[in-house]
PDB file of C-alpha atoms and ligand atoms in Angstrom:
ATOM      1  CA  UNK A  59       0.000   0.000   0.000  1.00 65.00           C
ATOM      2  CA  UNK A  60       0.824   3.854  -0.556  1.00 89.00           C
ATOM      3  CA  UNK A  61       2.550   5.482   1.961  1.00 96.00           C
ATOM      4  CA  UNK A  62      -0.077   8.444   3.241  1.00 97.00           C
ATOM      5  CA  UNK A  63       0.491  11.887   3.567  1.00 96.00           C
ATOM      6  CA  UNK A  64      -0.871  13.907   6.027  1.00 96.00           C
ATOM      7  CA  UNK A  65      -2.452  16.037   3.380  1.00 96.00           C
ATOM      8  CA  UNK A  66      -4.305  13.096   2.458  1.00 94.00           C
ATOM      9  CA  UNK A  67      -6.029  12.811   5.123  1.00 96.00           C
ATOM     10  CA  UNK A  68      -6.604  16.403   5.981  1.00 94.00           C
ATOM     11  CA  UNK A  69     -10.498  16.559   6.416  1.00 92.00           C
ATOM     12  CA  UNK A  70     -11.110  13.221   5.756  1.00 96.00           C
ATOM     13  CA  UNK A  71     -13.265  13.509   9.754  1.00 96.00           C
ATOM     14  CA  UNK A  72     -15.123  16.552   8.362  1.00 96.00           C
ATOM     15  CA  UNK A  73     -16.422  14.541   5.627  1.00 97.00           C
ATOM     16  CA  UNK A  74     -17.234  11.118   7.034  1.00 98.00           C
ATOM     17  CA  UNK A  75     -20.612  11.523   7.333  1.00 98.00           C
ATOM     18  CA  UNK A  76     -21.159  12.475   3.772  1.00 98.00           C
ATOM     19  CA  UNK A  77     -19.066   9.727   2.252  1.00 98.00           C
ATOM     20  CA  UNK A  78     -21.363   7.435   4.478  1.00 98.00           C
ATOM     21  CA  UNK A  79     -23.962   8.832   2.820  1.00 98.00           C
ATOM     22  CA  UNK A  80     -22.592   8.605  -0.635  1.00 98.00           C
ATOM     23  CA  UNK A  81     -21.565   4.914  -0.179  1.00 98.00           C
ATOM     24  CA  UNK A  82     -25.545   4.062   0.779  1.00 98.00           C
ATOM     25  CA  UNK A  83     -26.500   5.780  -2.404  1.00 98.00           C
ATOM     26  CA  UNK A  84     -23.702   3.496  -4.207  1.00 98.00           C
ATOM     27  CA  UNK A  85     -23.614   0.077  -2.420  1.00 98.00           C
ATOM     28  CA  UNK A  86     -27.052   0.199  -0.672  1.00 98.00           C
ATOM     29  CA  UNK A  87     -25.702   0.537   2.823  1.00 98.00           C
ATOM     30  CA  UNK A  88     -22.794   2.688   4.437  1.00 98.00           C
ATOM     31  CA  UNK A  89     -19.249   2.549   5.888  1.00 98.00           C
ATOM     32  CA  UNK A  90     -20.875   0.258   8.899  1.00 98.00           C
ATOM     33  CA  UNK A  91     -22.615  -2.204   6.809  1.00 98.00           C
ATOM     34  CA  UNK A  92     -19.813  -2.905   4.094  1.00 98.00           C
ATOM     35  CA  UNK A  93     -17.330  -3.546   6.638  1.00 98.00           C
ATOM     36  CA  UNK A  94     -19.969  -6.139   8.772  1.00 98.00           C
ATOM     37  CA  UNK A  95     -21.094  -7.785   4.724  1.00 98.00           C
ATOM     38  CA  UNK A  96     -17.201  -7.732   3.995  1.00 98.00           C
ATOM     39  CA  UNK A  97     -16.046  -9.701   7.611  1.00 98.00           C
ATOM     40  CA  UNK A  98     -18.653 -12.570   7.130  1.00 97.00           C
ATOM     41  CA  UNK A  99     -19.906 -12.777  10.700  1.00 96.00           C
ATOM     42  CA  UNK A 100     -23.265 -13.445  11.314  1.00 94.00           C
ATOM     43  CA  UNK A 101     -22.790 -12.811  15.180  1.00 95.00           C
ATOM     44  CA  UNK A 102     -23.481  -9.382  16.651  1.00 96.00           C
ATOM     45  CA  UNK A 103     -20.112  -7.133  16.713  1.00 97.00           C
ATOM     46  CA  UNK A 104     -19.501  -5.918  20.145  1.00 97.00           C
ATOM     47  CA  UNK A 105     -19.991  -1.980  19.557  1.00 98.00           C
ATOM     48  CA  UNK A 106     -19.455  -1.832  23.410  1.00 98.00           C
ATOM     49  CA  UNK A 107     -15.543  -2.491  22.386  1.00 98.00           C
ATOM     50  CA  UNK A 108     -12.925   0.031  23.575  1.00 98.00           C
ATOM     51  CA  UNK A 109      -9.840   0.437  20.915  1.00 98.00           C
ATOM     52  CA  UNK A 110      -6.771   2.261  21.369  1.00 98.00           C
ATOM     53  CA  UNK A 111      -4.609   3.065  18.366  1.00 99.00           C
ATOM     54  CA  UNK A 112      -1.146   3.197  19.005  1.00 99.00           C
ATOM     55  CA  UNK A 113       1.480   5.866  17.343  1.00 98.00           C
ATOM     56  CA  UNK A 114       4.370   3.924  16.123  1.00 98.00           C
ATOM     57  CA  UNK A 115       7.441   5.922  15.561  1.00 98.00           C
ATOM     58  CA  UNK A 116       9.842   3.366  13.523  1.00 98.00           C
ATOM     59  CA  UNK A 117      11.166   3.990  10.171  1.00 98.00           C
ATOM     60  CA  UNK A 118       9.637   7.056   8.658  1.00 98.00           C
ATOM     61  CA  UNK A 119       7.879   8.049  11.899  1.00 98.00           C
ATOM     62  CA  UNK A 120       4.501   9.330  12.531  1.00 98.00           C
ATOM     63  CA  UNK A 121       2.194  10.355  10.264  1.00 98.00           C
ATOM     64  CA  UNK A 122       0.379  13.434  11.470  1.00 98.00           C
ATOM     65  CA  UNK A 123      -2.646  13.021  11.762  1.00 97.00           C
ATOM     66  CA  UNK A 124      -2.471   9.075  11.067  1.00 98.00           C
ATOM     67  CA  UNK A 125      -4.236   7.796  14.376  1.00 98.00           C
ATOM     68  CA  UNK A 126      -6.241  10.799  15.479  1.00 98.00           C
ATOM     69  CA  UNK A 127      -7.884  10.009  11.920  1.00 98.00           C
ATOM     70  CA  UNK A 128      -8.520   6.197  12.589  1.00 98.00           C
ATOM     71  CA  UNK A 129      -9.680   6.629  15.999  1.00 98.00           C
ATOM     72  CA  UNK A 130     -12.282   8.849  14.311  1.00 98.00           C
ATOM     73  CA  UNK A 131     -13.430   6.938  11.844  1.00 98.00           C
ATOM     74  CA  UNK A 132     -13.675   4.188  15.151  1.00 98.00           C
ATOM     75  CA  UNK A 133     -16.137   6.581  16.601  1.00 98.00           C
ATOM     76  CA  UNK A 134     -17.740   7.550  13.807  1.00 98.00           C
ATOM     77  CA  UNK A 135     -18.587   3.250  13.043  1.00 98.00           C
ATOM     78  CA  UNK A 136     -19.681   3.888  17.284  1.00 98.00           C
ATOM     79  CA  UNK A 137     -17.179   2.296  19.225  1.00 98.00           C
ATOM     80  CA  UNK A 138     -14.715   3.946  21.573  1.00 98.00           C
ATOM     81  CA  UNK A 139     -11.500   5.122  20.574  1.00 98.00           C
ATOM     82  CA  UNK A 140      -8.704   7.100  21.849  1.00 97.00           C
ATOM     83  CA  UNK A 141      -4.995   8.172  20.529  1.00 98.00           C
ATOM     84  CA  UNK A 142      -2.139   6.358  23.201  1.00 98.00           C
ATOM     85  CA  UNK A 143      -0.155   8.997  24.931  1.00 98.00           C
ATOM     86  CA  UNK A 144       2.441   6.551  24.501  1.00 98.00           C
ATOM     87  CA  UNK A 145       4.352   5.916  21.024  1.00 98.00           C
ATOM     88  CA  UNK A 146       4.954   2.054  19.966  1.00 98.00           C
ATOM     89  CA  UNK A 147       5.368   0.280  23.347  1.00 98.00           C
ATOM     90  CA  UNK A 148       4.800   2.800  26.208  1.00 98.00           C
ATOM     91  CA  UNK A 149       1.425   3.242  23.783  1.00 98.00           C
ATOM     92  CA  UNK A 150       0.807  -0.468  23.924  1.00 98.00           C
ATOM     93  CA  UNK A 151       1.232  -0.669  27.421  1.00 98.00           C
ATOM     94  CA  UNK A 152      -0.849   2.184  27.914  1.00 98.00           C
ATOM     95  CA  UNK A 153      -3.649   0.754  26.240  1.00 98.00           C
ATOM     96  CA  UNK A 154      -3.653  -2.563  27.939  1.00 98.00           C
ATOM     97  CA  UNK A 155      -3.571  -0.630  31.139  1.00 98.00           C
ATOM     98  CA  UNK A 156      -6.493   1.492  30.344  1.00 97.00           C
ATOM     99  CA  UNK A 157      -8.336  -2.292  29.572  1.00 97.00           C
ATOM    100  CA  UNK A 158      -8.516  -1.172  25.752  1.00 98.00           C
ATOM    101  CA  UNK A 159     -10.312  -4.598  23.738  1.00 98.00           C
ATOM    102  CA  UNK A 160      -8.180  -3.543  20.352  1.00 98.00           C
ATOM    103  CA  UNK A 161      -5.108  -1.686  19.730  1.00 98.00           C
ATOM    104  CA  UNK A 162      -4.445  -0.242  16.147  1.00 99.00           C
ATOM    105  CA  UNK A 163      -1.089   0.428  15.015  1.00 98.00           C
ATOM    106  CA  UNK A 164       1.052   0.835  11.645  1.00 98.00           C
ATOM    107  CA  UNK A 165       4.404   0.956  11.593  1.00 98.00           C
ATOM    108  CA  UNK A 166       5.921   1.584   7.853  1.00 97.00           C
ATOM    109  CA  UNK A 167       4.983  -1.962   6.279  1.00 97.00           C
ATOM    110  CA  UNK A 168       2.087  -3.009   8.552  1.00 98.00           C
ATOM    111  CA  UNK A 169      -1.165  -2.023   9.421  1.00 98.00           C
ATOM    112  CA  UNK A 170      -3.248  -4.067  12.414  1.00 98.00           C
ATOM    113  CA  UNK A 171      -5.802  -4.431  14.523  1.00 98.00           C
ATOM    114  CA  UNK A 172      -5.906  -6.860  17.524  1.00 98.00           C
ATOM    115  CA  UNK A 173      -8.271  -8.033  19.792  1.00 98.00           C
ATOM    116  CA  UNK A 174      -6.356  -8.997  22.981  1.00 96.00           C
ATOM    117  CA  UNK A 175      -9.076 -10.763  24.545  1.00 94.00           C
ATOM    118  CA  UNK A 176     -10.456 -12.762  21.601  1.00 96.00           C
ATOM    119  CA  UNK A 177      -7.465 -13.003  19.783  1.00 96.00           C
ATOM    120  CA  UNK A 178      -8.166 -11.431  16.155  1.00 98.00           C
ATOM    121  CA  UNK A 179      -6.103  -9.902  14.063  1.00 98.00           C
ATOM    122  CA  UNK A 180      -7.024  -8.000  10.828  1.00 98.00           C
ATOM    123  CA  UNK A 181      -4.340  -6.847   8.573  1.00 98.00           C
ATOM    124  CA  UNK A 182      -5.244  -3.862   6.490  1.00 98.00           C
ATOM    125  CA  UNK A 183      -4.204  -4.763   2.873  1.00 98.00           C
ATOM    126  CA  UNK A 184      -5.922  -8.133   3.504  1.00 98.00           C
ATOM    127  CA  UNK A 185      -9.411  -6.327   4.737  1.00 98.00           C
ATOM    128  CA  UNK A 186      -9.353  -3.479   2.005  1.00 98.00           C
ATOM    129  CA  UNK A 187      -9.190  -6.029  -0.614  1.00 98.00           C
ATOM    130  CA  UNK A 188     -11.901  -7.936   0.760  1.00 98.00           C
ATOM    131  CA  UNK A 189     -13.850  -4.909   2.177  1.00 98.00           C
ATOM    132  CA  UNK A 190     -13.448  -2.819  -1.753  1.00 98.00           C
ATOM    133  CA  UNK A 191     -14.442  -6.541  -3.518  1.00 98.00           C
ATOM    134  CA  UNK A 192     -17.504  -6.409  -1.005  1.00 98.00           C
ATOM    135  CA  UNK A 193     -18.399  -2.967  -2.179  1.00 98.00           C
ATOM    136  CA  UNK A 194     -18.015  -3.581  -5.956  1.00 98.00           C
ATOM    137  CA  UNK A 195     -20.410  -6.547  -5.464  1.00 98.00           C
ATOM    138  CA  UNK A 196     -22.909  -4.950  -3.590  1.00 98.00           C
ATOM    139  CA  UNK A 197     -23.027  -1.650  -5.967  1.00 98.00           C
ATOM    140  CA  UNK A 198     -23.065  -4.068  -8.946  1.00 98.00           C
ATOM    141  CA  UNK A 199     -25.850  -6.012  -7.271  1.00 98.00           C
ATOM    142  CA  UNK A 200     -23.772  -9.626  -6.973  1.00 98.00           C
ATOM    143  CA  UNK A 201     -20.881 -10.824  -8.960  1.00 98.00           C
ATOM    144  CA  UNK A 202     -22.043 -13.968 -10.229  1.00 98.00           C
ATOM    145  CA  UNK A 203     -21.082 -14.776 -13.761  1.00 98.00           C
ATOM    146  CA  UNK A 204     -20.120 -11.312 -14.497  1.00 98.00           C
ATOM    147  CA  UNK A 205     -16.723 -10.210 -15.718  1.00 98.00           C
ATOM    148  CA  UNK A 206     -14.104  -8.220 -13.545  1.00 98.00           C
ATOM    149  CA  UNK A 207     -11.160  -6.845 -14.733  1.00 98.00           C
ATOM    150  CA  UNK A 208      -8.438  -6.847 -11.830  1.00 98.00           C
ATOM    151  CA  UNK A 209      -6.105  -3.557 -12.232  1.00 98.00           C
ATOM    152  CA  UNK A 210      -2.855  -4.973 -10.010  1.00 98.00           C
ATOM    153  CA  UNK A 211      -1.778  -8.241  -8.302  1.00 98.00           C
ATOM    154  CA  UNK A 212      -0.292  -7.333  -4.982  1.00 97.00           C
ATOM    155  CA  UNK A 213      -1.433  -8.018  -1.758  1.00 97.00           C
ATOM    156  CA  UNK A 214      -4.797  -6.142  -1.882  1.00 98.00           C
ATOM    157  CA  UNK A 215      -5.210  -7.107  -5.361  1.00 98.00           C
ATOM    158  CA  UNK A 216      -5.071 -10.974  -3.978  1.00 98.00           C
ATOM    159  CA  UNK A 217      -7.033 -10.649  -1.161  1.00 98.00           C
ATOM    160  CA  UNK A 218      -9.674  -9.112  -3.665  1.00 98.00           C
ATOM    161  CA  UNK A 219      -9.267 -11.695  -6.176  1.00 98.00           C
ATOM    162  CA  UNK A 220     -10.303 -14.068  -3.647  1.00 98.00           C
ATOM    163  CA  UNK A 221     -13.370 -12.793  -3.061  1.00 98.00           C
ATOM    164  CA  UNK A 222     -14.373 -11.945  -6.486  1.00 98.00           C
ATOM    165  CA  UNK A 223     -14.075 -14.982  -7.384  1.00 98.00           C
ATOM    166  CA  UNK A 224     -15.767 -16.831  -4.676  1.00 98.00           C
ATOM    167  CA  UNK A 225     -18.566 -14.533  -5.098  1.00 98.00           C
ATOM    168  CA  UNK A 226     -18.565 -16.044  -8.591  1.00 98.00           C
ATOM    169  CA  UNK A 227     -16.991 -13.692 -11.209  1.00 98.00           C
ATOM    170  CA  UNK A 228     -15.070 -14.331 -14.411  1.00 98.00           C
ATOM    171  CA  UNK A 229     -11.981 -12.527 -13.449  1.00 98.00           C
ATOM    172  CA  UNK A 230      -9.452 -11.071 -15.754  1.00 98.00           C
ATOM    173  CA  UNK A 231      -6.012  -9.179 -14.238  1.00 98.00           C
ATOM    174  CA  UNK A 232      -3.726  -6.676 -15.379  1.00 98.00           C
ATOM    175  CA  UNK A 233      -0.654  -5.886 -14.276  1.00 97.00           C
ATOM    176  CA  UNK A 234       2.634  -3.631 -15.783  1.00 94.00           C
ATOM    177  CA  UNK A 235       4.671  -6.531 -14.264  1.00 95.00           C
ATOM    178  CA  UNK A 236       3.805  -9.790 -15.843  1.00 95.00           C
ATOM    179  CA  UNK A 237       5.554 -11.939 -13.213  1.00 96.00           C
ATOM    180  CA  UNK A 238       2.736 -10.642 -10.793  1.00 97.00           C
ATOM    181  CA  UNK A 239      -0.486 -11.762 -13.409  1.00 97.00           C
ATOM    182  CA  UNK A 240       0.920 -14.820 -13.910  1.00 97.00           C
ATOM    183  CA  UNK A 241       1.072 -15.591  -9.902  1.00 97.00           C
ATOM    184  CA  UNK A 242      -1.965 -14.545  -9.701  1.00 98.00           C
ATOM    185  CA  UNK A 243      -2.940 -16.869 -12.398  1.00 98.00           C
ATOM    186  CA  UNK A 244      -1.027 -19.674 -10.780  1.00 98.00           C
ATOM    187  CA  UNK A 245      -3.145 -19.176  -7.329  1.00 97.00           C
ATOM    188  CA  UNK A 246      -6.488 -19.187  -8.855  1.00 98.00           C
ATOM    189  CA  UNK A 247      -6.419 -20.661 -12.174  1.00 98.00           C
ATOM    190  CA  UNK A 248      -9.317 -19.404 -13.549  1.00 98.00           C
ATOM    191  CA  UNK A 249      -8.282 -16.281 -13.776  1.00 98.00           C
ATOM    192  CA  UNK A 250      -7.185 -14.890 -17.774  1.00 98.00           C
ATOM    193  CA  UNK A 251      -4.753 -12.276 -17.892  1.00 97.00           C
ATOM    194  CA  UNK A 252      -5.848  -9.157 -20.080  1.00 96.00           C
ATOM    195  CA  UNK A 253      -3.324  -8.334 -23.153  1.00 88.00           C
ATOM    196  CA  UNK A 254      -3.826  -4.364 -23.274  1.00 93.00           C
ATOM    197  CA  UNK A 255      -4.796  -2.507 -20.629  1.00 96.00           C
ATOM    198  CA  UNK A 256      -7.041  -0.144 -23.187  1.00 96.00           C
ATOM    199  CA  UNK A 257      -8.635  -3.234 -24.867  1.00 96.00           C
ATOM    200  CA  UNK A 258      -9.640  -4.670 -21.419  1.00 97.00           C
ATOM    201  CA  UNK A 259     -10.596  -1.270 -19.950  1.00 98.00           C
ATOM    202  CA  UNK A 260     -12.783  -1.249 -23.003  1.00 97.00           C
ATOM    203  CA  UNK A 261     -14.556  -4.620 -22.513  1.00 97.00           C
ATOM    204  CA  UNK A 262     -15.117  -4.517 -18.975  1.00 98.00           C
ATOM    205  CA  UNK A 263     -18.014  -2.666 -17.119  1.00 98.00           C
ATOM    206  CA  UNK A 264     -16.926  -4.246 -13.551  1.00 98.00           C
ATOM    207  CA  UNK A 265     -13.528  -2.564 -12.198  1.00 98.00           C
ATOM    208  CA  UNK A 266     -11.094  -3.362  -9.810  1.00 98.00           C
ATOM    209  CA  UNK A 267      -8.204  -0.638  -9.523  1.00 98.00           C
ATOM    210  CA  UNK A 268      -5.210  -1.907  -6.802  1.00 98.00           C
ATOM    211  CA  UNK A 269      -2.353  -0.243  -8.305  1.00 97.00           C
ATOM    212  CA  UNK A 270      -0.260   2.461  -6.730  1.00 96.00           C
ATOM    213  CA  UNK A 271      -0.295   4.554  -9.620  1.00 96.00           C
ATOM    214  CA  UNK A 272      -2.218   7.660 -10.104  1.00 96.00           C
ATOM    215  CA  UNK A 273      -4.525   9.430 -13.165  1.00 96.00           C
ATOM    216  CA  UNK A 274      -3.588   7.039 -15.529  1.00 97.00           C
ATOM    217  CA  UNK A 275      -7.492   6.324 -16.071  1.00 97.00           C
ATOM    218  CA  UNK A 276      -8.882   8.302 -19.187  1.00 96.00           C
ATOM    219  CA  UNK A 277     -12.510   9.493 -19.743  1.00 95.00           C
ATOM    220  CA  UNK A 278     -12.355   8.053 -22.977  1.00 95.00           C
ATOM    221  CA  UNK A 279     -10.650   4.444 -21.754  1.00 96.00           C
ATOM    222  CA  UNK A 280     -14.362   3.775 -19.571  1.00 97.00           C
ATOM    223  CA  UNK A 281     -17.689   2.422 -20.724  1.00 97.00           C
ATOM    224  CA  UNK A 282     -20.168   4.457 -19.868  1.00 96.00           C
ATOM    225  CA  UNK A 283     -21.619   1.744 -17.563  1.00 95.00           C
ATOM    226  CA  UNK A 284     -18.882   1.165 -15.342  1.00 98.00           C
ATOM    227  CA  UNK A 285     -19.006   0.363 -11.925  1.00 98.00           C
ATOM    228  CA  UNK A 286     -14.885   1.308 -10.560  1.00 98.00           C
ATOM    229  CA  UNK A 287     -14.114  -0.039  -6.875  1.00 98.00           C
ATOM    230  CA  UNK A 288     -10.375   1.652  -5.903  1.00 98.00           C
ATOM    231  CA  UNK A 289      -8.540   1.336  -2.561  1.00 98.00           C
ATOM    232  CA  UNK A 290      -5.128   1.913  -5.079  1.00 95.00           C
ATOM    233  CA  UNK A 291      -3.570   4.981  -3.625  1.00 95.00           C
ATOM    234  CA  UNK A 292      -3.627   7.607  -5.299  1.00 97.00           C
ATOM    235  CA  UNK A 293      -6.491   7.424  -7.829  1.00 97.00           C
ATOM    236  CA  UNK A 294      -6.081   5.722 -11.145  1.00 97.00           C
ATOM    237  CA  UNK A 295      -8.822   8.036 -12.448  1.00 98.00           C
ATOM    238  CA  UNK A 296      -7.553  11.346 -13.855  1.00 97.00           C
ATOM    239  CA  UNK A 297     -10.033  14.520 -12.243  1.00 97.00           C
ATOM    240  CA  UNK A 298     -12.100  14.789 -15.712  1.00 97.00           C
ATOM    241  CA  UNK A 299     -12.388  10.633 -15.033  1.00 97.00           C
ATOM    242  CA  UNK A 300     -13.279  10.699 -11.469  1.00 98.00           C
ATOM    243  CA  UNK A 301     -16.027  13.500 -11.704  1.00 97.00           C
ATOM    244  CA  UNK A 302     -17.677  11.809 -14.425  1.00 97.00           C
ATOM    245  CA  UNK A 303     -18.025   8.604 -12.576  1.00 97.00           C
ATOM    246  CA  UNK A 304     -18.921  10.031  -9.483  1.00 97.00           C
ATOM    247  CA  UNK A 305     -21.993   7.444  -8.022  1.00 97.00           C
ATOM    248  CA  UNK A 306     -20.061   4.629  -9.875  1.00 98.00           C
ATOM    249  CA  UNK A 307     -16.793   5.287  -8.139  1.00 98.00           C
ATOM    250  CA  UNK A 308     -15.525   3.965  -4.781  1.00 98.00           C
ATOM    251  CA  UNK A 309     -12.773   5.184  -3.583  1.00 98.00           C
ATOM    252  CA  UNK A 310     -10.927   6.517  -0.669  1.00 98.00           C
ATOM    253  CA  UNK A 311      -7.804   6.071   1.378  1.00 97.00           C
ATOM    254  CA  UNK A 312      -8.314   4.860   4.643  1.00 98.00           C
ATOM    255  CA  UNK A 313     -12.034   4.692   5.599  1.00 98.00           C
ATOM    256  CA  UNK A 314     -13.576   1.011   3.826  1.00 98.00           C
ATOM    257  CA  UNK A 315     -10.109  -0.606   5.374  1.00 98.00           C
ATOM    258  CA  UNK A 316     -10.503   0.837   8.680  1.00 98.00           C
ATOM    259  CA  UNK A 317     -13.972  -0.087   9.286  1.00 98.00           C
ATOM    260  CA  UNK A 318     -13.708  -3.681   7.414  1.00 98.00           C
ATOM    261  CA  UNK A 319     -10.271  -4.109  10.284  1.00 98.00           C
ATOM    262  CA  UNK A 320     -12.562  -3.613  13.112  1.00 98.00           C
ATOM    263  CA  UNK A 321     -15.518  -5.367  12.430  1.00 98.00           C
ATOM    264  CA  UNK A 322     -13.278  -8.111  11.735  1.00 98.00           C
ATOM    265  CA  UNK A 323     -11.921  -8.072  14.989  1.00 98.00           C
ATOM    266  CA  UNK A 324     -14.999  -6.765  17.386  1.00 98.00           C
TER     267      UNK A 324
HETATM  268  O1  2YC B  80       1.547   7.572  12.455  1.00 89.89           O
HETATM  269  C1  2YC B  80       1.988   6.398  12.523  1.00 89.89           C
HETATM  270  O2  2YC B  80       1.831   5.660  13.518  1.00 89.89           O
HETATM  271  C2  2YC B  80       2.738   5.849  11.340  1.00 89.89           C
HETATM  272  N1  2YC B  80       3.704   4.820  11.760  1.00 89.89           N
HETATM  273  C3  2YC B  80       1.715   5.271  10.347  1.00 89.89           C
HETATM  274  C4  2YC B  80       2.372   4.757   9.072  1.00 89.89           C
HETATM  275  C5  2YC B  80       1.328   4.232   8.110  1.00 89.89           C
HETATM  276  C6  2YC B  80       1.986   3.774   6.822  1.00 89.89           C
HETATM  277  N2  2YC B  80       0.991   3.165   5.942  1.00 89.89           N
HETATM  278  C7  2YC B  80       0.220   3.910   5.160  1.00 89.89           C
HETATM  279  O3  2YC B  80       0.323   5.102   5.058  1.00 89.89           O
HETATM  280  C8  2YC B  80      -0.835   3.132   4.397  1.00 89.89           C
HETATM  281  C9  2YC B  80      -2.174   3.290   5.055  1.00 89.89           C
HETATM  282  C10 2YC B  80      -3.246   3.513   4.045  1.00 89.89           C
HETATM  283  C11 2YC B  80      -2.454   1.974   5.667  1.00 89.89           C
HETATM  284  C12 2YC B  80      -1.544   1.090   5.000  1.00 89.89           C
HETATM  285  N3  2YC B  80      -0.633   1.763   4.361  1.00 89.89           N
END
């Protein structure tokens, strides 16, 4: 996954409520109900749950902003969160002391959530592949025997794949490295690799972007029916792209993964 800036998350609080909104006009239900469709429970989550997220300082340090910006998109799904005083241990130690249920944390690499007491963890490429594939289906109203067209084959673009395909789509992939189709192709056989990327872009209405490249989606490349589900970082959609498929686009950079990490764990 992208590395985040703090300007990309500058007023991502400010505007939870009306991306909630937006994603129950898109997907039928919000931030909440994604993220309890994309963990597969059937049991209850415990919204009583308290979660701590945890500052880590290693490697390129804090992001600012970074936790004060999950633990509000915690709230905002209702459960309790606070920011650690601490940094990376003193934080974790903290937050078992104050009897926290989860602890989030993200060092450079990695991005978890734990549940001490039940012993969950969620890792956040994993659950925003999942969580975005969950979205896609429910916008385009189930995925069975329709075709997908997989933008990337890293680890969210797996974790998606996996779910796309068990929810019964005919799954194509691109990616600039070959190497990374063709393992992709080797772990779920099914799946055909797309020649061009314009050709497939062309002759798919169902999209999947997991890249980490940006604006490199054209208004003209899109059917006009396209559904796009993006957790790549930044946008593969150039601005002329994305406003035009605004209501058929879902995208954003931390919220879907957040949510889908907690109600996997609570
Ligand atoms: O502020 C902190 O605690 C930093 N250690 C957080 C670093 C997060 C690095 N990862 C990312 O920026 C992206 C996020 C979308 C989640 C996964 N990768």
């Amino acid at each position: 996954m992208t590395r985040l800036v703090e300007a990309d998350i500058a007023d991502l609080n400010a505007r939870l409520a009306e991306y909630d909104l937006y994603l129950k006009d898109v997907c039928g239900t919000g931030l909440a109900g994604i993220a309890r469709a994309a963990s597969g429970k059937t049991e209850a989550p415990d919204m009583a749950s308290r979660v701590a997220v945890v500052p880590v300082t290693s490697g390129l340090g804090v992001i600012n902003g970074f936790s004060g910006t999950v633990a509000a998109i915690v709230e905002f799904l209702g459960c309790r969160a606070r920011v650690t005083d601490g940094t990376d241990f003193a934080g974790i130690s903290e937050a078992v002391s104050d009897r926290c249920d989860v602890i989030m944390a993200a060092d450079d690499d990695t991005f978890i959530a734990v549940n001490l007491k039940a012993q969950l963890v969620s890792d956040n490429s994993e659950a925003t592949g999942r969580v975005y594939a969950t979205a896609l289906s429910l916008a385009a109203g189930g995925l069975t025997g329709k075709n997908v067209l997989l933008l990337g084959a890293g680890p969210v673009g797996r974790s998606a794949a996996a779910v796309m395909l068990n929810g019964g789509a005919a799954l194509s992939v691109y990616d600039i490295d070959p190497d990374k189709a063709e393992s992709l192709r080797r772990l779920y056989p099914s799946v055909r690799i797309a020649g061009g990327l314009e050709e497939a872009l062309s002759s798919h209405s169902l999209l999947f972007d997991a890249t980490p490249s940006g604006e490199f989606i054209h208004r003209g490349s899109v059917r006009q029916d396209a559904i796009l589900s993006a957790p790549g970082v930044p946008l593969c959609l150039d601005r002329e792209c994305e406003e035009w498929m605004r209501g058929r686009l879902l995208h954003d950079v931390l919220e879907l993964g957040v949510a889908a990490m907690l109600f996997d764990v609570i």
